[in-house]
PDB file of C-alpha atoms in Angstrom:
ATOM      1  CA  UNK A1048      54.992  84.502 143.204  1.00 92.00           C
ATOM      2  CA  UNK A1049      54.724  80.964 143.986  1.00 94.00           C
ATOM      3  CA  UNK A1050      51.662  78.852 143.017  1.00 96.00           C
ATOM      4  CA  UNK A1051      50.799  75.211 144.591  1.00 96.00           C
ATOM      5  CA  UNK A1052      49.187  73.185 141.399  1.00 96.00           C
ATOM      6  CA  UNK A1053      48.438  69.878 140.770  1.00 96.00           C
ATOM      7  CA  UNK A1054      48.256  68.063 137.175  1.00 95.00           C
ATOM      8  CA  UNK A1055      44.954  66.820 136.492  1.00 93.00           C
ATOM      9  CA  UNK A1056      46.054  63.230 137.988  1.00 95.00           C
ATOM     10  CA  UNK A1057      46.481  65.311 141.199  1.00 95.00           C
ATOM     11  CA  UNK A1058      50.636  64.995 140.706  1.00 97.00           C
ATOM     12  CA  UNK A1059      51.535  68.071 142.530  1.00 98.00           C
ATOM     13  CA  UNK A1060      53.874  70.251 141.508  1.00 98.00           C
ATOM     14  CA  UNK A1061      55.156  74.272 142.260  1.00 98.00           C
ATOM     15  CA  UNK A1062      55.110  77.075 140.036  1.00 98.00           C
ATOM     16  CA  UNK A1063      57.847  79.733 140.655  1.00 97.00           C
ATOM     17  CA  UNK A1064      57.415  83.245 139.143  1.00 97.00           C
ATOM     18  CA  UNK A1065      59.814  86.632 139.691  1.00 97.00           C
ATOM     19  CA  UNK A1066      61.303  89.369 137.573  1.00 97.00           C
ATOM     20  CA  UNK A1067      63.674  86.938 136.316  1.00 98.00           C
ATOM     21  CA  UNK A1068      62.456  83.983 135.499  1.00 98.00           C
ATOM     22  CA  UNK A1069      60.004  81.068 136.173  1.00 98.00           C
ATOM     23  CA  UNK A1070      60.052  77.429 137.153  1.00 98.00           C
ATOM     24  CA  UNK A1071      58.056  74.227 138.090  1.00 98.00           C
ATOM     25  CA  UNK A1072      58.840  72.018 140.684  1.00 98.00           C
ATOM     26  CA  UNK A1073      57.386  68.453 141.076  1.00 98.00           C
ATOM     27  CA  UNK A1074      57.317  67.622 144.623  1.00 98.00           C
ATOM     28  CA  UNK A1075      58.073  63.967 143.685  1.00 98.00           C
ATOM     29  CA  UNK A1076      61.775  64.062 143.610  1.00 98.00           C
ATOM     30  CA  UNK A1077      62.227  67.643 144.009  1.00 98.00           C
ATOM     31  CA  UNK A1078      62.117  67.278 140.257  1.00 98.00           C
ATOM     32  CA  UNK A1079      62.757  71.015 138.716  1.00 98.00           C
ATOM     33  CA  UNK A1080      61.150  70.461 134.818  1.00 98.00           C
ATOM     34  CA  UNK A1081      61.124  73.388 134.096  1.00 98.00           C
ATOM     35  CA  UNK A1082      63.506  77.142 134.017  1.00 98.00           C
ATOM     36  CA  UNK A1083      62.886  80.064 132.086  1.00 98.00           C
ATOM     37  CA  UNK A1084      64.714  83.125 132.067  1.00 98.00           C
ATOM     38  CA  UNK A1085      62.299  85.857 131.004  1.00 97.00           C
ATOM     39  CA  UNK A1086      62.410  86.674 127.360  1.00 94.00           C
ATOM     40  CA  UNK A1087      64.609  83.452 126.740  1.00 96.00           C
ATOM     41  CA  UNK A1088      64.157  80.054 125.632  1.00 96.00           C
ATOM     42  CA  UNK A1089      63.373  77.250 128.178  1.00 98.00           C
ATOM     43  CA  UNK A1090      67.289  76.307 129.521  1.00 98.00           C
ATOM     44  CA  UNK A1091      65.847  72.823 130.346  1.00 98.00           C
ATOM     45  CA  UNK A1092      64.714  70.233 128.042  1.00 98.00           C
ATOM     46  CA  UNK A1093      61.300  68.326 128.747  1.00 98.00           C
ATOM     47  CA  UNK A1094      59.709  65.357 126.657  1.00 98.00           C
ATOM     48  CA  UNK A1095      56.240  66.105 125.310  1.00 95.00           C
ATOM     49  CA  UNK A1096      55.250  62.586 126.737  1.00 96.00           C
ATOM     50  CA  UNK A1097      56.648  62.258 129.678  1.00 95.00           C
ATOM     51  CA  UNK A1098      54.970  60.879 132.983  1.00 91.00           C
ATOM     52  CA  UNK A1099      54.031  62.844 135.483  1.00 96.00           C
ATOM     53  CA  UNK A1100      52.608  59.881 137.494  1.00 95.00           C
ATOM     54  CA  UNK A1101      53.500  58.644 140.863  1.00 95.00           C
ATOM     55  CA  UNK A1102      56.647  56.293 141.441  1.00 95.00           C
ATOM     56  CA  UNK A1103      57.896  57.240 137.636  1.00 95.00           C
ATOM     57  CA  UNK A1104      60.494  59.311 136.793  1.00 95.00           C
ATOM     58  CA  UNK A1105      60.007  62.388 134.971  1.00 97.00           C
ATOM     59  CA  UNK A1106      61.865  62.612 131.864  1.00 98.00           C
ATOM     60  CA  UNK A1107      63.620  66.097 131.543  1.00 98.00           C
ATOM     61  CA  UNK A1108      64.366  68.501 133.377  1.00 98.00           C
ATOM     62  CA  UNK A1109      66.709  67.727 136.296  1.00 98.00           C
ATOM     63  CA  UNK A1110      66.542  64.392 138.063  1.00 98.00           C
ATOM     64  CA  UNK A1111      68.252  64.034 141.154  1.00 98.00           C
ATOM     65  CA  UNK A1112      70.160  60.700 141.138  1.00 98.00           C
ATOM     66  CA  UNK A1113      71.007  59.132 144.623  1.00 98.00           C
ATOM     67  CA  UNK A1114      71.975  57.626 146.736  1.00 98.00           C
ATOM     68  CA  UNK A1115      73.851  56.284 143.873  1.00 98.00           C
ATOM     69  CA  UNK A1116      74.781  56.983 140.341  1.00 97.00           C
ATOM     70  CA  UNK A1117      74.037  54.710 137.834  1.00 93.00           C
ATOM     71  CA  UNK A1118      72.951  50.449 138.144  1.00 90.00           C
ATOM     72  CA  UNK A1119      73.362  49.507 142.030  1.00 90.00           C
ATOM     73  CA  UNK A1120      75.398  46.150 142.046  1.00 85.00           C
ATOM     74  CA  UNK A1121      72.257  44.864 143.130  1.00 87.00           C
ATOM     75  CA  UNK A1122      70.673  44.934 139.780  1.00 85.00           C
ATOM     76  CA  UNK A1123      66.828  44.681 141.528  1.00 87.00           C
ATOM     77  CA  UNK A1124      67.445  48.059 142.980  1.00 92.00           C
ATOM     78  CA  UNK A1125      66.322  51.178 140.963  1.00 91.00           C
ATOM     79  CA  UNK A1126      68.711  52.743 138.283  1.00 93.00           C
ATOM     80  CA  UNK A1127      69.766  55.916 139.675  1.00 97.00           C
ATOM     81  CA  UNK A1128      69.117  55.210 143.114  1.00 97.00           C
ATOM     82  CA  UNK A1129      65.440  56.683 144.776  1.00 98.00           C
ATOM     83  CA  UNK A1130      65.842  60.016 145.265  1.00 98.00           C
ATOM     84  CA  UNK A1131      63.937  61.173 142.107  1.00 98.00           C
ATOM     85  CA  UNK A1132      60.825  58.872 142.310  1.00 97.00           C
ATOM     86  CA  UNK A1133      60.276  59.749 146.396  1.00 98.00           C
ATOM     87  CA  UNK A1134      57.835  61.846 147.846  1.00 98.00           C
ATOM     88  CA  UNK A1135      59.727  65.264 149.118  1.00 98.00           C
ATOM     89  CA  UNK A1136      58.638  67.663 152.002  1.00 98.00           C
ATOM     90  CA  UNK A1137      58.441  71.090 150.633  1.00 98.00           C
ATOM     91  CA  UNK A1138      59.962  72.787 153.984  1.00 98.00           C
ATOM     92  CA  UNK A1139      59.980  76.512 152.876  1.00 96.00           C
ATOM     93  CA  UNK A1140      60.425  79.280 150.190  1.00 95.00           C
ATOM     94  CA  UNK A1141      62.547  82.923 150.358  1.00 94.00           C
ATOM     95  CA  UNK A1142      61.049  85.591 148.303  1.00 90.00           C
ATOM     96  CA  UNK A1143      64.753  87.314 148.272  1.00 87.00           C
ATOM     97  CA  UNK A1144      64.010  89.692 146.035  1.00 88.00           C
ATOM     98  CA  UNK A1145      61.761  90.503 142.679  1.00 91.00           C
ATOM     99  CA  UNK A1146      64.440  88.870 140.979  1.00 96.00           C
ATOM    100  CA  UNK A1147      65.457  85.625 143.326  1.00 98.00           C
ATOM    101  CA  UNK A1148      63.294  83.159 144.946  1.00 98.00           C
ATOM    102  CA  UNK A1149      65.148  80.026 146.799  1.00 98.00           C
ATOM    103  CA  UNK A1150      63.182  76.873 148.262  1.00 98.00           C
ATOM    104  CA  UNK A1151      63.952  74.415 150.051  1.00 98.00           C
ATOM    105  CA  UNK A1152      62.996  70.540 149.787  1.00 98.00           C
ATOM    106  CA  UNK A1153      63.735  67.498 152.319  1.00 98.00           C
ATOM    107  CA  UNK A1154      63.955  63.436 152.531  1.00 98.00           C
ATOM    108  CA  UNK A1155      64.828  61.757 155.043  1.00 98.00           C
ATOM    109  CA  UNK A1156      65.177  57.881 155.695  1.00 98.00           C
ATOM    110  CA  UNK A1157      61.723  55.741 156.143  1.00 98.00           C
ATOM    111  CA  UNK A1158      60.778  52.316 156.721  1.00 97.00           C
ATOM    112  CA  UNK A1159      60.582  51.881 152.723  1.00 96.00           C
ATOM    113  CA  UNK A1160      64.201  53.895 151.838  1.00 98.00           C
ATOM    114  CA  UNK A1161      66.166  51.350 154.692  1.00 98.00           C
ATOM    115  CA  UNK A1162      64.684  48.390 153.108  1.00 96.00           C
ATOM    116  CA  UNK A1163      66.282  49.818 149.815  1.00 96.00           C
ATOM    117  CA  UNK A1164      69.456  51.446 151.304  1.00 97.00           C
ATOM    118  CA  UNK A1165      69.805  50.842 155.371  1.00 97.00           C
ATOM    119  CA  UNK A1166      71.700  54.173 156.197  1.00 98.00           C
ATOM    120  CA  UNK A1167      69.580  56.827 158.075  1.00 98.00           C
ATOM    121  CA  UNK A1168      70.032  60.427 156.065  1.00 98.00           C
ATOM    122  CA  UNK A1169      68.801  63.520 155.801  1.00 98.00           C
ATOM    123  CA  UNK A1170      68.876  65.180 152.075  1.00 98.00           C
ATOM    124  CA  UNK A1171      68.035  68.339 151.370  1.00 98.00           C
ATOM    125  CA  UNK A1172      67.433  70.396 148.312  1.00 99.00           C
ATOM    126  CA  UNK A1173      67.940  74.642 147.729  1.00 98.00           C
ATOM    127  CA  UNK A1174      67.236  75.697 144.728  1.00 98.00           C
ATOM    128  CA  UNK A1175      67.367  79.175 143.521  1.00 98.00           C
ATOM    129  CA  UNK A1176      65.064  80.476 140.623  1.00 98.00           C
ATOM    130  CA  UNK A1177      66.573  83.998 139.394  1.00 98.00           C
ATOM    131  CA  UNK A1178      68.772  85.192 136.529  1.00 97.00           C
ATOM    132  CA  UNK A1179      71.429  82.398 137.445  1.00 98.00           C
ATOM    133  CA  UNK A1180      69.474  78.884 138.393  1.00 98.00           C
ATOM    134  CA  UNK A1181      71.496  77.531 141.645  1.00 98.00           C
ATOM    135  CA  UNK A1182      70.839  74.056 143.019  1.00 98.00           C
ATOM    136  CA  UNK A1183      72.535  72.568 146.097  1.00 98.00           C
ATOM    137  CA  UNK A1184      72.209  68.890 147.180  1.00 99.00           C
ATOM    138  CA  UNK A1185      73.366  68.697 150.720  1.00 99.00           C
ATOM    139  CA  UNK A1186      73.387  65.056 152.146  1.00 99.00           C
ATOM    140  CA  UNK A1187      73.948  64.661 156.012  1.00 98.00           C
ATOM    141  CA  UNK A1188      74.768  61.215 157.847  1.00 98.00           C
ATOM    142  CA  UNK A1189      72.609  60.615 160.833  1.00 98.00           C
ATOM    143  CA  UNK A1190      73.548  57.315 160.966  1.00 98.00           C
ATOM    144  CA  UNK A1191      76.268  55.398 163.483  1.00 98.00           C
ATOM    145  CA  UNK A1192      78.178  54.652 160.512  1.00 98.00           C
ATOM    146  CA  UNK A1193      79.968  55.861 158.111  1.00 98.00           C
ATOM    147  CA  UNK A1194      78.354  55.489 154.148  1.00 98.00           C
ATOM    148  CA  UNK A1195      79.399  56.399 150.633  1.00 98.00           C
ATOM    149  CA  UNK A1196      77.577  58.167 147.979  1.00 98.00           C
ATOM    150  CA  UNK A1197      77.670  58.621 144.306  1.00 98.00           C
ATOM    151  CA  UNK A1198      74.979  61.255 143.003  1.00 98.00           C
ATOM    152  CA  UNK A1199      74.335  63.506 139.823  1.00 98.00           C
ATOM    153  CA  UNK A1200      71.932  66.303 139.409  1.00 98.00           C
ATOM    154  CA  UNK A1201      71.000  65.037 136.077  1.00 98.00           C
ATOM    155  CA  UNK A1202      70.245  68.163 133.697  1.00 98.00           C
ATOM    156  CA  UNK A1203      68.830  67.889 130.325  1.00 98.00           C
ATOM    157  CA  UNK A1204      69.997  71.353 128.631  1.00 98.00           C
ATOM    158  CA  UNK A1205      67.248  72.208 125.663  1.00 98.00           C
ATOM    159  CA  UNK A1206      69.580  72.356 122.542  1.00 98.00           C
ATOM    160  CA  UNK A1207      68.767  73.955 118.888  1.00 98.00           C
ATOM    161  CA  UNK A1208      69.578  70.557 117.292  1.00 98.00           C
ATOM    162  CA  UNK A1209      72.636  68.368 118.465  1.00 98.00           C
ATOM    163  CA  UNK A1210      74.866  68.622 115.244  1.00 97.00           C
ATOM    164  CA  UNK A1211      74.723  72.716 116.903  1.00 97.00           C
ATOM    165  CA  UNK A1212      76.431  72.067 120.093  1.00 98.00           C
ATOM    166  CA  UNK A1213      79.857  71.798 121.376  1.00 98.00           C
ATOM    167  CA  UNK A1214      80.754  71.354 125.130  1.00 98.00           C
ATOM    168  CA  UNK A1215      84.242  73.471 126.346  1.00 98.00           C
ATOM    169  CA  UNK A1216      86.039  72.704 129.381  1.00 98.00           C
ATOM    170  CA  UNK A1217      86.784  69.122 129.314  1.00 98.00           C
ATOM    171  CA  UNK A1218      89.770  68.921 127.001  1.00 98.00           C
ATOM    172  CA  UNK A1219      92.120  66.631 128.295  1.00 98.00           C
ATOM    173  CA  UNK A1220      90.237  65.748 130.749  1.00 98.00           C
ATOM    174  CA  UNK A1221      89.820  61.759 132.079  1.00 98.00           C
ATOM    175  CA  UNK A1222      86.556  59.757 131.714  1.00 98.00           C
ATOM    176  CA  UNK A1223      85.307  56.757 131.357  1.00 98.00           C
ATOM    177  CA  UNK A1224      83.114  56.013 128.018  1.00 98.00           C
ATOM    178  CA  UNK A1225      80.317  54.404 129.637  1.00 97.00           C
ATOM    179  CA  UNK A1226      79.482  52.199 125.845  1.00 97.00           C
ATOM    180  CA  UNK A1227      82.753  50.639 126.180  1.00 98.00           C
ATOM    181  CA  UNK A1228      84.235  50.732 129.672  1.00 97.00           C
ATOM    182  CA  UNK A1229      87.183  51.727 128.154  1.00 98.00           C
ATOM    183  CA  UNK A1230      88.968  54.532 130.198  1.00 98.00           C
ATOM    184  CA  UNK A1231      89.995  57.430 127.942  1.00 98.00           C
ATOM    185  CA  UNK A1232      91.392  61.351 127.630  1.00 98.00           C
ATOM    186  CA  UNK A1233      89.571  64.154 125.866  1.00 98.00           C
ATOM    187  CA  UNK A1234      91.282  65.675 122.750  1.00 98.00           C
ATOM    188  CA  UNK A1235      89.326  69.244 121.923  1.00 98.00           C
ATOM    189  CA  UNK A1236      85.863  70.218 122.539  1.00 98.00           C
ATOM    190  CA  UNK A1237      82.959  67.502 122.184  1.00 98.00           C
ATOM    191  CA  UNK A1238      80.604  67.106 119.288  1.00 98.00           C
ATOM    192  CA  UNK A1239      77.931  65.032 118.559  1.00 98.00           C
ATOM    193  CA  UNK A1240      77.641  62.220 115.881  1.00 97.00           C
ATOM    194  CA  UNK A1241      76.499  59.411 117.378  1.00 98.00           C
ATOM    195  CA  UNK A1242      75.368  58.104 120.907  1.00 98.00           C
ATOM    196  CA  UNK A1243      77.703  59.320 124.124  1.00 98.00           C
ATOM    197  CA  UNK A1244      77.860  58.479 127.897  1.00 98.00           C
ATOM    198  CA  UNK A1245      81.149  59.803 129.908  1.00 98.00           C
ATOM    199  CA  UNK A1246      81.991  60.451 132.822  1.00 98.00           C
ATOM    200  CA  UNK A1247      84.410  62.657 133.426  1.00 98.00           C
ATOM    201  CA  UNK A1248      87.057  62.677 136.230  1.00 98.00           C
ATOM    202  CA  UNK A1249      89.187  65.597 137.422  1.00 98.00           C
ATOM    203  CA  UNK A1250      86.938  68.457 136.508  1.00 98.00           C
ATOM    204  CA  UNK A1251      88.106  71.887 137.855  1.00 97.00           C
ATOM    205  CA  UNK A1252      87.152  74.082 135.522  1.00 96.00           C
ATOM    206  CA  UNK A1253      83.181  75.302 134.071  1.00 98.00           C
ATOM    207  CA  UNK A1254      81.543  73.806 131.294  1.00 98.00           C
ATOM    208  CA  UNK A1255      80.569  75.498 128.537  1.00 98.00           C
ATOM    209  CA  UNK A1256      77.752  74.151 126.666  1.00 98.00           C
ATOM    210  CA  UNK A1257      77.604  76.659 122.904  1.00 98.00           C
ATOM    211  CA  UNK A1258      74.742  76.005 120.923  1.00 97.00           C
ATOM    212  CA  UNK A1259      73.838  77.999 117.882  1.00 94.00           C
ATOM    213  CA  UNK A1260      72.333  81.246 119.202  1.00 89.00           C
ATOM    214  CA  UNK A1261      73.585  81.348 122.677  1.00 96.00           C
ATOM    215  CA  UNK A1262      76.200  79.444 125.411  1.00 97.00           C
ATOM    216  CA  UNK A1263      75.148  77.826 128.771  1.00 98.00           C
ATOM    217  CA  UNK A1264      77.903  78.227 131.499  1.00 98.00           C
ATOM    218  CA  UNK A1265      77.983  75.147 134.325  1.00 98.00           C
ATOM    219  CA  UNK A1266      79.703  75.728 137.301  1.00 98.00           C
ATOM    220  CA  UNK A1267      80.105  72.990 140.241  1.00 98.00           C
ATOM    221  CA  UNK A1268      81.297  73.134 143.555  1.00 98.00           C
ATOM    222  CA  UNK A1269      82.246  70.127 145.625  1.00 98.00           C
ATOM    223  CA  UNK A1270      82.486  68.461 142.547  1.00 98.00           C
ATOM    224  CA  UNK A1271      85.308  66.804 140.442  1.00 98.00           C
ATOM    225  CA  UNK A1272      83.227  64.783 137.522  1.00 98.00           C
ATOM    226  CA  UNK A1273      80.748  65.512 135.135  1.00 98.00           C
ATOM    227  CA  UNK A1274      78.623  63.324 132.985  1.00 98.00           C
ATOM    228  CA  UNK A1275      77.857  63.970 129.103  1.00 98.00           C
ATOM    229  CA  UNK A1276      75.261  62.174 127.577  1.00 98.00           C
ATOM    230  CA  UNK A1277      73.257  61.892 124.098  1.00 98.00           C
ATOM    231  CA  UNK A1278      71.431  58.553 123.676  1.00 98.00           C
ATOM    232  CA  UNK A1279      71.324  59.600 119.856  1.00 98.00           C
ATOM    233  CA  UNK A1280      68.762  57.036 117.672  1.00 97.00           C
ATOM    234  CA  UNK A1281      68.586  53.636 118.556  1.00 96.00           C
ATOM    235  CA  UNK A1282      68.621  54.368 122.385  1.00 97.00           C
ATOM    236  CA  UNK A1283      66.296  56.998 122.398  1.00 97.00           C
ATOM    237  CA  UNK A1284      63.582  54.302 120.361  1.00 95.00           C
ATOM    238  CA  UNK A1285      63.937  51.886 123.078  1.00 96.00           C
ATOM    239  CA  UNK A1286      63.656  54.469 126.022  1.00 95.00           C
ATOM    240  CA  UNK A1287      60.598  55.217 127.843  1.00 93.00           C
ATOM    241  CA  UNK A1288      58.886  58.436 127.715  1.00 95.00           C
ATOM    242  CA  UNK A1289      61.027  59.067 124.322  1.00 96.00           C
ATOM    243  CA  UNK A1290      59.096  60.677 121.087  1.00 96.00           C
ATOM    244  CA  UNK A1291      61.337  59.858 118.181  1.00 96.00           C
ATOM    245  CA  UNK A1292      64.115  61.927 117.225  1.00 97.00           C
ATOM    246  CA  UNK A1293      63.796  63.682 120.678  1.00 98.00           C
ATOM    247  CA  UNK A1294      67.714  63.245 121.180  1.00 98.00           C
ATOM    248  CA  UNK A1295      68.160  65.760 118.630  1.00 98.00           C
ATOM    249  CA  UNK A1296      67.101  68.699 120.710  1.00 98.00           C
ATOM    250  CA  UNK A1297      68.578  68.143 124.460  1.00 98.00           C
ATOM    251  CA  UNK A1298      71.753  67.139 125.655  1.00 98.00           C
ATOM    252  CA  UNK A1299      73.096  66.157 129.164  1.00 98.00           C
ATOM    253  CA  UNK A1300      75.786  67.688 131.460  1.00 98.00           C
ATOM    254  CA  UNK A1301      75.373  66.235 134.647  1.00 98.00           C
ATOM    255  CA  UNK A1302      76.715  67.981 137.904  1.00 98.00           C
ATOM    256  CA  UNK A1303      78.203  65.108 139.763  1.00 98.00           C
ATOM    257  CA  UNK A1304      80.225  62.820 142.182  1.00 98.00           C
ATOM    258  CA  UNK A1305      80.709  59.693 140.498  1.00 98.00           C
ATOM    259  CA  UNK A1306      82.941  56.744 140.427  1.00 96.00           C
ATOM    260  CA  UNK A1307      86.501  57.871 141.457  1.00 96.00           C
ATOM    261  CA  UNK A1308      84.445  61.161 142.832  1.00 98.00           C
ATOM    262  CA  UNK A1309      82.159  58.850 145.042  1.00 98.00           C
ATOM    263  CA  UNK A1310      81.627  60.589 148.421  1.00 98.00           C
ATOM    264  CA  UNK A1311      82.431  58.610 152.127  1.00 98.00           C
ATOM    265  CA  UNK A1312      80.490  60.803 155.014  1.00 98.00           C
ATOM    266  CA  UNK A1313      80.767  60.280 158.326  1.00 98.00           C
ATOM    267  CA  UNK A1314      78.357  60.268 160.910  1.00 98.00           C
ATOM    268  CA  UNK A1315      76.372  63.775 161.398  1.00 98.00           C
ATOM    269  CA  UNK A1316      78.468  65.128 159.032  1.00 98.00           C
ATOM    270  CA  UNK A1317      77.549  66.668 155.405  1.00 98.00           C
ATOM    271  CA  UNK A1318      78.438  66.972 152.399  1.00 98.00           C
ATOM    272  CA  UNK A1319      76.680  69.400 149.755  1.00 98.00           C
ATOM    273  CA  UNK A1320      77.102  69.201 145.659  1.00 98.00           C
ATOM    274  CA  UNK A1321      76.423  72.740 144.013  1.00 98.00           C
ATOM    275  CA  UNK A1322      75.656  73.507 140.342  1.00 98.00           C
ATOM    276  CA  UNK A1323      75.305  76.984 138.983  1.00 98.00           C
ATOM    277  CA  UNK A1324      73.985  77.307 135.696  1.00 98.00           C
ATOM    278  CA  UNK A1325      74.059  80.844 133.879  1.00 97.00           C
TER     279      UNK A1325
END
């Protein structure tokens, strides 16, 4: 079943329900907040304050970050790039089965996103709500030239409590420790003890997020880094949208191509970053 509803500002959003599971979808930024597998604790993590208001991001769930990762080097030009604050076009929806529902969300380039980023584009969004949550973000050049992308589907993961979790599949891996700049290589599995922002480089393997009573499995295609990120006390008092000691139940794994993994696409052609999360 799928359900058109607005919040009582009028923010519109989707509300996805099969035999598997359930989700919400804002239409601003194609913004899932919400997945549920039935009889199962929400997999994504939302704040209790957040804004569901027009032009700001939502804080949770999974905020699609393009067409850049991160601070532009023009530093008056949205974190994160515009993706997840822009109005989408909900194009269509695929009752598969009882179990699996896909739908399918577009942008494409305006007068307001060439001011911002002068490259005409086409993004679209599929995401599939069923007993495995499947999102692929499939950018297309329709430009004359060539451009370069970095992007992230930026997942908050709804933890037990953070000193529960480990993340598996990154030893040895790469990264670059985003508090430092300081370009380092994993030893073991990650824990949390303090504030952390990485991103990882040569990623070929799943993630494994293990939290007390059960394990999250991440798997991306046409991907090579990940992100991890926990903005632990002090950051999370000075963030927006934040209630305090919210970083102790959510961490970040972030399905990405960033930095070294930036993206160059050519005119009319495509490139499309997949994360499966089970």
């Amino acid at each position: 079943m799928i359900t058109h509803k607005k919040f009582s500002n009028g923010f519109v959003y989707i509300e996805i329900e099969n035999s598997s599971a359930k989700a919400k979808i804002a239409l601003q930024g194609a913004h899932l907040f919400e997945y549920k597998r039935v009889c199962e604790e929400d997999i994504l993590w939302l704040s209790e304050i957040s804004d569901f208001e027009k032009d700001k991001a939502i804080r949770g769930g999974v905020p699609i970050c393009w067409p850049w990762f991160g601070f532009n080097e023009d530093k008056n030009l949205p974190q994160h790039g515009f993706a997840r604050t822009s109005m989408w076009e909900f194009v269509s929806s695929d009752e598969v089965s009882k179990g699996e529902t896909t739908l399918l969300f577009r942008l494409v380039h305006s007068k307001q996103t060439l001011k911002i980023w002068n490259y005409k584009f086409e993004l679209e969004l599929k995401i599939t709500i069923a007993k495995e949550l499947k999102m692929e973000l499939k950018t297309t050049n329709m430009d004359e030239r060539d451009f370069k992308i970095s992007q992230a589907l930026h997942t908050y993961f709804n933890v037990s409590h953070i000193s529960e979790v480990a993340i598996k599949g990154l030893n040895k891996k790469p990264y670059l420790d985003a508090l430092t700049w300081q370009k380092e290589t994993q030893s073991g599995d990650i824990y949390f003890d303090s504030e952390v922002d990485r991103v990882y480089q040569e990623v070929d393997t799943s993630i494994v997020l293990v939290d007390k009573n059960r394990e999250i499995n991440i798997k991306n295609t046409n991907s090579s880094s990940a992100v991890t990120w926990n903005p632990w006390i002090e950051k999370t008092s000075r963030m927006s949208a934040m209630k305090e000691g919210a970083y102790e139940h959510f961490v970040c794994i972030e399905s990405a191509n960033a930095f070294d993994d930036s993206r160059e696409i050519e005119p009319k052609k495509s490139h499309t970053l997949i994360a499966q999360i089970f």
